[in-house]
Amino acid sequence: MNEKEIEMRNVWNDVKRAVGFIVCVVLLLIALLAVLIFSKINAGIYACVFYLSYMI
């Protein structure tokens, strides 16, 4: 292997690492958003149930 091939391989490894990192961050953000939305929905359901039981 000449220097050019080694350099290209290093660049490719860096690219793969960067892409993997970005994918991980995006997945984490999506998971956080899902949890926030889900907890909001849950809070809404609890509030409705509490309100209804209070009315009855």
Tab-separated table of C-alpha atoms in Angstrom, residues 20-50:
chain	number	residue	atom	x	y	z
A	20	GLY	CA	-21.701	7.059	13.595
A	21	PHE	CA	-21.406	9.835	16.165
A	22	ILE	CA	-24.001	12.007	14.384
A	23	VAL	CA	-26.390	9.052	14.082
A	24	CYS	CA	-26.009	8.327	17.806
A	25	VAL	CA	-26.692	11.951	18.729
A	26	VAL	CA	-29.763	12.099	16.463
A	27	LEU	CA	-31.135	8.869	17.931
A	28	LEU	CA	-30.588	10.202	21.458
A	29	LEU	CA	-32.398	13.436	20.609
A	30	ILE	CA	-35.314	11.508	19.078
A	31	ALA	CA	-35.495	9.296	22.178
A	32	LEU	CA	-35.502	12.371	24.449
A	33	LEU	CA	-38.242	14.023	22.394
A	34	ALA	CA	-40.298	10.820	22.452
A	35	VAL	CA	-39.944	10.624	26.243
A	36	LEU	CA	-40.923	14.284	26.649
A	37	ILE	CA	-43.962	13.926	24.376
A	38	PHE	CA	-44.964	10.656	26.059
A	39	SER	CA	-44.668	12.170	29.545
A	40	LYS	CA	-46.727	15.166	28.385
A	41	ILE	CA	-49.421	12.806	27.084
A	42	ASN	CA	-49.284	10.825	30.328
A	43	ALA	CA	-49.537	14.025	32.374
A	44	GLY	CA	-52.541	15.063	30.266
A	45	ILE	CA	-54.223	11.688	30.817
A	46	TYR	CA	-53.564	11.845	34.562
A	47	ALA	CA	-54.909	15.403	34.690
A	48	CYS	CA	-58.076	14.328	32.835
A	49	VAL	CA	-58.595	11.310	35.092
A	50	PHE	CA	-57.975	13.418	38.192
